Amino acid sequence: MDRRRWCGSVLGLGFVLLGVGCERAPDDAGPILIGHFASMTGSEATWGVSTDRGVRMAVDEANAEGGVRGRRLKVITYDNQGKQQESATAVTRLITQDKVVAVLGEVASSRSIAGGQVAQRFGVPMISPSSTNPKVTEIGDMISRVCFIDPFQGYACAKFARGEPLRAQKAATLYNRAQIYSTGLNETFREHFAKLGGTITTEQAYSDGDTDFSAQLTNIRGTAPDVIFVPGYYTEVINISVQARRLGITVPLLGGDGWDAEDLKNAGAALDGCFFCNHYSHEDPRPAVQEFVRKYKALEGGRVPDGMAATGYDAARLLIDAMRRAPSLSGKDLAAAIAATKDFPGVTGVITIDAQRNARKPAVILRLQGGKPSFVTSIDPPE
Ligand code: PHE
């Protein structure tokens, strides 16, 4: 006989006092479940894997401190293979079958939108660690994020391109027309680069799964830009950089957080001296960052945590903090506690969730050499 039926029969026999121990609703028994949907496989697999490592590290730490509200936390991760449709399916399953109290995910904005629509419909809070397109949190009050958004990221990239050491006057762009992240970031870069006095020479586009960029790069070469802005994802960026060098293009490429992956080393020297914008640098001397890097390396065999490991860790820790503050773990109460977060000390910066449920934080610019990113500068959001 399982525990609930046992409680039921004891109560049925009139042992009211014994029944006290059984008063907890069935949903309150056992660990608190947190869902994570992520690209654990596919062309952006490093993102899902890194984020999941950060999430689990935060949850293990909370459990070692005694859990939350007297209960242990448990993470259930589903692989969406980097697909939009699979993201909706994964979130549906986490909510309807596993009954998670909150969902973490995704990295790519298009997949956060697909999963976020489901979470909003079921009234379950979702926190995206690193999706930067504004539309993600516009879905509704259940959806928030712990990272900055692309109107700021585009500004940060344009500001950096115009300043030292690039001092670019002319920029070409090459973006993915199939990803809302890429089209959005391309737009905001274009707008800010022009506002800051630069000229866009050409905007070229490609699509998901493309591997040959020589036509677009040949067009770009003809316009002789000082820099090429590539707001794409890392697998594309590797091919683009190698093909650009083969075509004799020597100017630096500049990109956004979508570049962040250890795999960039597969570009060989093609990305040496190129720059990208990101959520954090492992070289940041702040004690919170160095402590995180040390703990992560100890757990992961010396691996340096990338931006997604850091944003995953921050998203999970912020969620846990909200779980502790919320009057209950109902979707409504938990979403309100997340939205009320102020000055939360994250690894990726101090996080305050604003009225649109986004985080306002500085961005870092990293320079690549041998596939390894190193810190160049940090850019604050404009007033
Ligand atoms: N910001 C990207 C998006 O919204 C995803 C991303 C985040 C990629 C962090 C790499 C690192 O699609």
PDB file of C-alpha atoms in Angstrom, residues 45-199:
ATOM      1  CA  ALA A  45      24.834  21.415 -28.214  1.00  0.00           C
ATOM      2  CA  THR A  46      27.502  23.201 -26.209  1.00  0.00           C
ATOM      3  CA  TRP A  47      24.867  25.746 -25.121  1.00  0.00           C
ATOM      4  CA  GLY A  48      22.488  23.215 -23.630  1.00  0.00           C
ATOM      5  CA  VAL A  49      25.265  21.241 -22.008  1.00  0.00           C
ATOM      6  CA  SER A  50      26.945  24.323 -20.507  1.00  0.00           C
ATOM      7  CA  THR A  51      23.685  25.835 -19.266  1.00  0.00           C
ATOM      8  CA  ASP A  52      22.671  22.531 -17.714  1.00  0.00           C
ATOM      9  CA  ARG A  53      25.994  22.294 -15.878  1.00  0.00           C
ATOM     10  CA  GLY A  54      25.465  25.791 -14.443  1.00  0.00           C
ATOM     11  CA  VAL A  55      21.859  25.032 -13.451  1.00  0.00           C
ATOM     12  CA  ARG A  56      22.785  21.771 -11.719  1.00  0.00           C
ATOM     13  CA  MET A  57      25.685  23.343  -9.902  1.00  0.00           C
ATOM     14  CA  ALA A  58      23.350  25.980  -8.411  1.00  0.00           C
ATOM     15  CA  VAL A  59      20.759  23.376  -7.465  1.00  0.00           C
ATOM     16  CA  ASP A  60      23.337  21.069  -5.860  1.00  0.00           C
ATOM     17  CA  GLU A  61      24.616  23.994  -3.805  1.00  0.00           C
ATOM     18  CA  ALA A  62      21.091  24.845  -2.634  1.00  0.00           C
ATOM     19  CA  ASN A  63      20.470  21.205  -1.705  1.00  0.00           C
ATOM     20  CA  ALA A  64      23.725  21.094   0.254  1.00  0.00           C
ATOM     21  CA  GLU A  65      22.432  24.101   2.209  1.00  0.00           C
ATOM     22  CA  GLY A  66      19.263  22.200   3.135  1.00  0.00           C
ATOM     23  CA  GLY A  67      17.147  22.796   0.035  1.00  0.00           C
ATOM     24  CA  VAL A  68      14.212  25.176  -0.221  1.00  0.00           C
ATOM     25  CA  ARG A  69      11.254  25.381   2.177  1.00  0.00           C
ATOM     26  CA  GLY A  70      12.486  22.193   3.824  1.00  0.00           C
ATOM     27  CA  ARG A  71      12.442  20.228   0.568  1.00  0.00           C
ATOM     28  CA  ARG A  72      15.093  19.087  -1.863  1.00  0.00           C
ATOM     29  CA  LEU A  73      15.248  20.462  -5.392  1.00  0.00           C
ATOM     30  CA  LYS A  74      15.410  18.252  -8.444  1.00  0.00           C
ATOM     31  CA  VAL A  75      16.130  19.282 -12.029  1.00  0.00           C
ATOM     32  CA  ILE A  76      14.555  17.485 -14.980  1.00  0.00           C
ATOM     33  CA  THR A  77      16.274  18.302 -18.273  1.00  0.00           C
ATOM     34  CA  TYR A  78      14.787  17.573 -21.703  1.00  0.00           C
ATOM     35  CA  ASP A  79      16.776  17.825 -24.911  1.00  0.00           C
ATOM     36  CA  ASN A  80      15.079  19.811 -27.686  1.00  0.00           C
ATOM     37  CA  GLN A  81      17.883  18.948 -30.161  1.00  0.00           C
ATOM     38  CA  GLY A  82      18.116  22.644 -30.941  1.00  0.00           C
ATOM     39  CA  LYS A  83      14.607  22.620 -32.452  1.00  0.00           C
ATOM     40  CA  GLN A  84      11.746  25.038 -31.970  1.00  0.00           C
ATOM     41  CA  GLN A  85       8.944  22.458 -32.100  1.00  0.00           C
ATOM     42  CA  GLU A  86      10.766  20.178 -29.689  1.00  0.00           C
ATOM     43  CA  SER A  87      11.022  23.113 -27.288  1.00  0.00           C
ATOM     44  CA  ALA A  88       7.247  23.469 -27.086  1.00  0.00           C
ATOM     45  CA  THR A  89       6.914  19.703 -26.627  1.00  0.00           C
ATOM     46  CA  ALA A  90       9.545  19.615 -23.891  1.00  0.00           C
ATOM     47  CA  VAL A  91       7.920  22.437 -21.910  1.00  0.00           C
ATOM     48  CA  THR A  92       4.465  20.864 -22.279  1.00  0.00           C
ATOM     49  CA  ARG A  93       5.805  17.603 -20.923  1.00  0.00           C
ATOM     50  CA  LEU A  94       7.655  19.261 -18.031  1.00  0.00           C
ATOM     51  CA  ILE A  95       4.492  21.062 -16.979  1.00  0.00           C
ATOM     52  CA  THR A  96       1.730  18.546 -17.632  1.00  0.00           C
ATOM     53  CA  GLN A  97       3.508  15.270 -16.851  1.00  0.00           C
ATOM     54  CA  ASP A  98       6.306  16.142 -14.462  1.00  0.00           C
ATOM     55  CA  LYS A  99       4.437  19.020 -12.792  1.00  0.00           C
ATOM     56  CA  VAL A 100       7.496  21.249 -12.432  1.00  0.00           C
ATOM     57  CA  VAL A 101       6.967  24.478 -10.465  1.00  0.00           C
ATOM     58  CA  ALA A 102       9.146  26.499 -12.856  1.00  0.00           C
ATOM     59  CA  VAL A 103      10.997  26.148 -16.129  1.00  0.00           C
ATOM     60  CA  LEU A 104      14.509  27.272 -17.059  1.00  0.00           C
ATOM     61  CA  GLY A 105      15.493  27.805 -20.713  1.00  0.00           C
ATOM     62  CA  GLU A 106      16.404  28.387 -23.438  1.00  0.00           C
ATOM     63  CA  VAL A 107      19.511  29.934 -24.908  1.00  0.00           C
ATOM     64  CA  ALA A 108      18.325  30.656 -28.474  1.00  0.00           C
ATOM     65  CA  SER A 109      15.559  33.269 -28.514  1.00  0.00           C
ATOM     66  CA  SER A 110      13.418  31.425 -31.093  1.00  0.00           C
ATOM     67  CA  ARG A 111      13.316  28.387 -28.822  1.00  0.00           C
ATOM     68  CA  SER A 112      12.617  30.445 -25.699  1.00  0.00           C
ATOM     69  CA  ILE A 113       9.664  31.965 -27.539  1.00  0.00           C
ATOM     70  CA  ALA A 114       8.321  28.527 -28.502  1.00  0.00           C
ATOM     71  CA  GLY A 115       8.712  27.182 -24.961  1.00  0.00           C
ATOM     72  CA  GLY A 116       7.657  30.439 -23.314  1.00  0.00           C
ATOM     73  CA  GLN A 117       4.284  30.474 -25.064  1.00  0.00           C
ATOM     74  CA  VAL A 118       3.529  27.111 -23.489  1.00  0.00           C
ATOM     75  CA  ALA A 119       4.710  28.163 -20.019  1.00  0.00           C
ATOM     76  CA  GLN A 120       2.615  31.327 -20.188  1.00  0.00           C
ATOM     77  CA  ARG A 121      -0.479  29.375 -21.263  1.00  0.00           C
ATOM     78  CA  PHE A 122      -0.133  27.030 -18.270  1.00  0.00           C
ATOM     79  CA  GLY A 123       0.725  29.838 -15.862  1.00  0.00           C
ATOM     80  CA  VAL A 124       4.105  28.366 -14.939  1.00  0.00           C
ATOM     81  CA  PRO A 125       7.030  30.781 -14.493  1.00  0.00           C
ATOM     82  CA  MET A 126       9.922  30.497 -16.921  1.00  0.00           C
ATOM     83  CA  ILE A 127      13.313  32.170 -16.707  1.00  0.00           C
ATOM     84  CA  SER A 128      15.534  32.333 -19.764  1.00  0.00           C
ATOM     85  CA  PRO A 129      19.199  32.402 -18.800  1.00  0.00           C
ATOM     86  CA  SER A 130      20.497  33.973 -21.991  1.00  0.00           C
ATOM     87  CA  SER A 131      17.887  34.677 -24.691  1.00  0.00           C
ATOM     88  CA  THR A 132      18.309  38.311 -25.658  1.00  0.00           C
ATOM     89  CA  ASN A 133      15.535  39.069 -28.179  1.00  0.00           C
ATOM     90  CA  PRO A 134      12.921  41.439 -26.643  1.00  0.00           C
ATOM     91  CA  LYS A 135       9.994  39.247 -27.807  1.00  0.00           C
ATOM     92  CA  VAL A 136      10.850  36.506 -25.292  1.00  0.00           C
ATOM     93  CA  THR A 137       9.577  38.359 -22.223  1.00  0.00           C
ATOM     94  CA  GLU A 138       6.874  40.195 -24.187  1.00  0.00           C
ATOM     95  CA  ILE A 139       4.994  36.871 -24.181  1.00  0.00           C
ATOM     96  CA  GLY A 140       3.615  37.659 -20.746  1.00  0.00           C
ATOM     97  CA  ASP A 141       3.970  37.920 -16.989  1.00  0.00           C
ATOM     98  CA  MET A 142       5.207  34.345 -16.489  1.00  0.00           C
ATOM     99  CA  ILE A 143       8.350  34.913 -18.556  1.00  0.00           C
ATOM    100  CA  SER A 144      11.491  36.685 -17.375  1.00  0.00           C
ATOM    101  CA  ARG A 145      15.215  36.568 -18.039  1.00  0.00           C
ATOM    102  CA  VAL A 146      18.476  37.193 -16.210  1.00  0.00           C
ATOM    103  CA  CYS A 147      20.356  38.680 -19.193  1.00  0.00           C
ATOM    104  CA  PHE A 148      20.377  41.967 -21.102  1.00  0.00           C
ATOM    105  CA  ILE A 149      18.395  42.359 -24.333  1.00  0.00           C
ATOM    106  CA  ASP A 150      19.465  42.962 -27.936  1.00  0.00           C
ATOM    107  CA  PRO A 151      18.594  46.640 -28.259  1.00  0.00           C
ATOM    108  CA  PHE A 152      21.397  47.087 -25.724  1.00  0.00           C
ATOM    109  CA  GLN A 153      23.655  44.383 -27.151  1.00  0.00           C
ATOM    110  CA  GLY A 154      23.436  45.994 -30.627  1.00  0.00           C
ATOM    111  CA  TYR A 155      24.352  49.321 -29.081  1.00  0.00           C
ATOM    112  CA  ALA A 156      27.317  47.756 -27.220  1.00  0.00           C
ATOM    113  CA  CYS A 157      28.634  46.179 -30.446  1.00  0.00           C
ATOM    114  CA  ALA A 158      28.217  49.405 -32.440  1.00  0.00           C
ATOM    115  CA  LYS A 159      29.843  51.488 -29.718  1.00  0.00           C
ATOM    116  CA  PHE A 160      32.777  49.110 -29.558  1.00  0.00           C
ATOM    117  CA  ALA A 161      33.128  49.028 -33.374  1.00  0.00           C
ATOM    118  CA  ARG A 162      33.297  52.818 -33.536  1.00  0.00           C
ATOM    119  CA  GLY A 163      35.774  53.142 -30.649  1.00  0.00           C
ATOM    120  CA  GLU A 164      39.243  51.798 -29.872  1.00  0.00           C
ATOM    121  CA  PRO A 165      40.872  49.699 -31.193  1.00  0.00           C
ATOM    122  CA  LEU A 166      38.694  49.145 -34.297  1.00  0.00           C
ATOM    123  CA  ARG A 167      37.631  52.726 -35.050  1.00  0.00           C
ATOM    124  CA  ALA A 168      35.497  51.338 -37.873  1.00  0.00           C
ATOM    125  CA  GLN A 169      33.969  53.841 -40.258  1.00  0.00           C
ATOM    126  CA  LYS A 170      32.381  51.257 -42.568  1.00  0.00           C
ATOM    127  CA  ALA A 171      30.711  48.060 -41.467  1.00  0.00           C
ATOM    128  CA  ALA A 172      29.098  45.257 -43.469  1.00  0.00           C
ATOM    129  CA  THR A 173      26.730  42.814 -41.798  1.00  0.00           C
ATOM    130  CA  LEU A 174      26.032  39.126 -42.410  1.00  0.00           C
ATOM    131  CA  TYR A 175      23.064  37.743 -40.478  1.00  0.00           C
ATOM    132  CA  ASN A 176      20.777  34.691 -40.295  1.00  0.00           C
ATOM    133  CA  ARG A 177      17.359  35.615 -41.655  1.00  0.00           C
ATOM    134  CA  ALA A 178      15.800  32.524 -40.019  1.00  0.00           C
ATOM    135  CA  GLN A 179      16.666  33.445 -36.416  1.00  0.00           C
ATOM    136  CA  ILE A 180      14.843  36.260 -34.674  1.00  0.00           C
ATOM    137  CA  TYR A 181      17.947  36.793 -32.522  1.00  0.00           C
ATOM    138  CA  SER A 182      20.047  37.436 -35.600  1.00  0.00           C
ATOM    139  CA  THR A 183      17.607  39.678 -37.495  1.00  0.00           C
ATOM    140  CA  GLY A 184      16.925  41.692 -34.327  1.00  0.00           C
ATOM    141  CA  LEU A 185      20.559  42.163 -33.407  1.00  0.00           C
ATOM    142  CA  ASN A 186      21.399  43.072 -36.996  1.00  0.00           C
ATOM    143  CA  GLU A 187      18.771  45.808 -36.876  1.00  0.00           C
ATOM    144  CA  THR A 188      19.879  47.342 -33.613  1.00  0.00           C
ATOM    145  CA  PHE A 189      23.534  47.245 -34.662  1.00  0.00           C
ATOM    146  CA  ARG A 190      22.685  48.962 -37.943  1.00  0.00           C
ATOM    147  CA  GLU A 191      20.693  51.650 -36.151  1.00  0.00           C
ATOM    148  CA  HIS A 192      23.337  52.423 -33.519  1.00  0.00           C
ATOM    149  CA  PHE A 193      26.309  52.191 -35.871  1.00  0.00           C
ATOM    150  CA  ALA A 194      24.686  54.817 -38.100  1.00  0.00           C
ATOM    151  CA  LYS A 195      23.717  56.981 -35.111  1.00  0.00           C
ATOM    152  CA  LEU A 196      27.316  56.906 -33.946  1.00  0.00           C
ATOM    153  CA  GLY A 197      28.441  58.233 -37.336  1.00  0.00           C
ATOM    154  CA  GLY A 198      29.367  54.999 -39.143  1.00  0.00           C
ATOM    155  CA  THR A 199      28.193  53.738 -42.542  1.00  0.00           C
TER     156      THR A 199
END
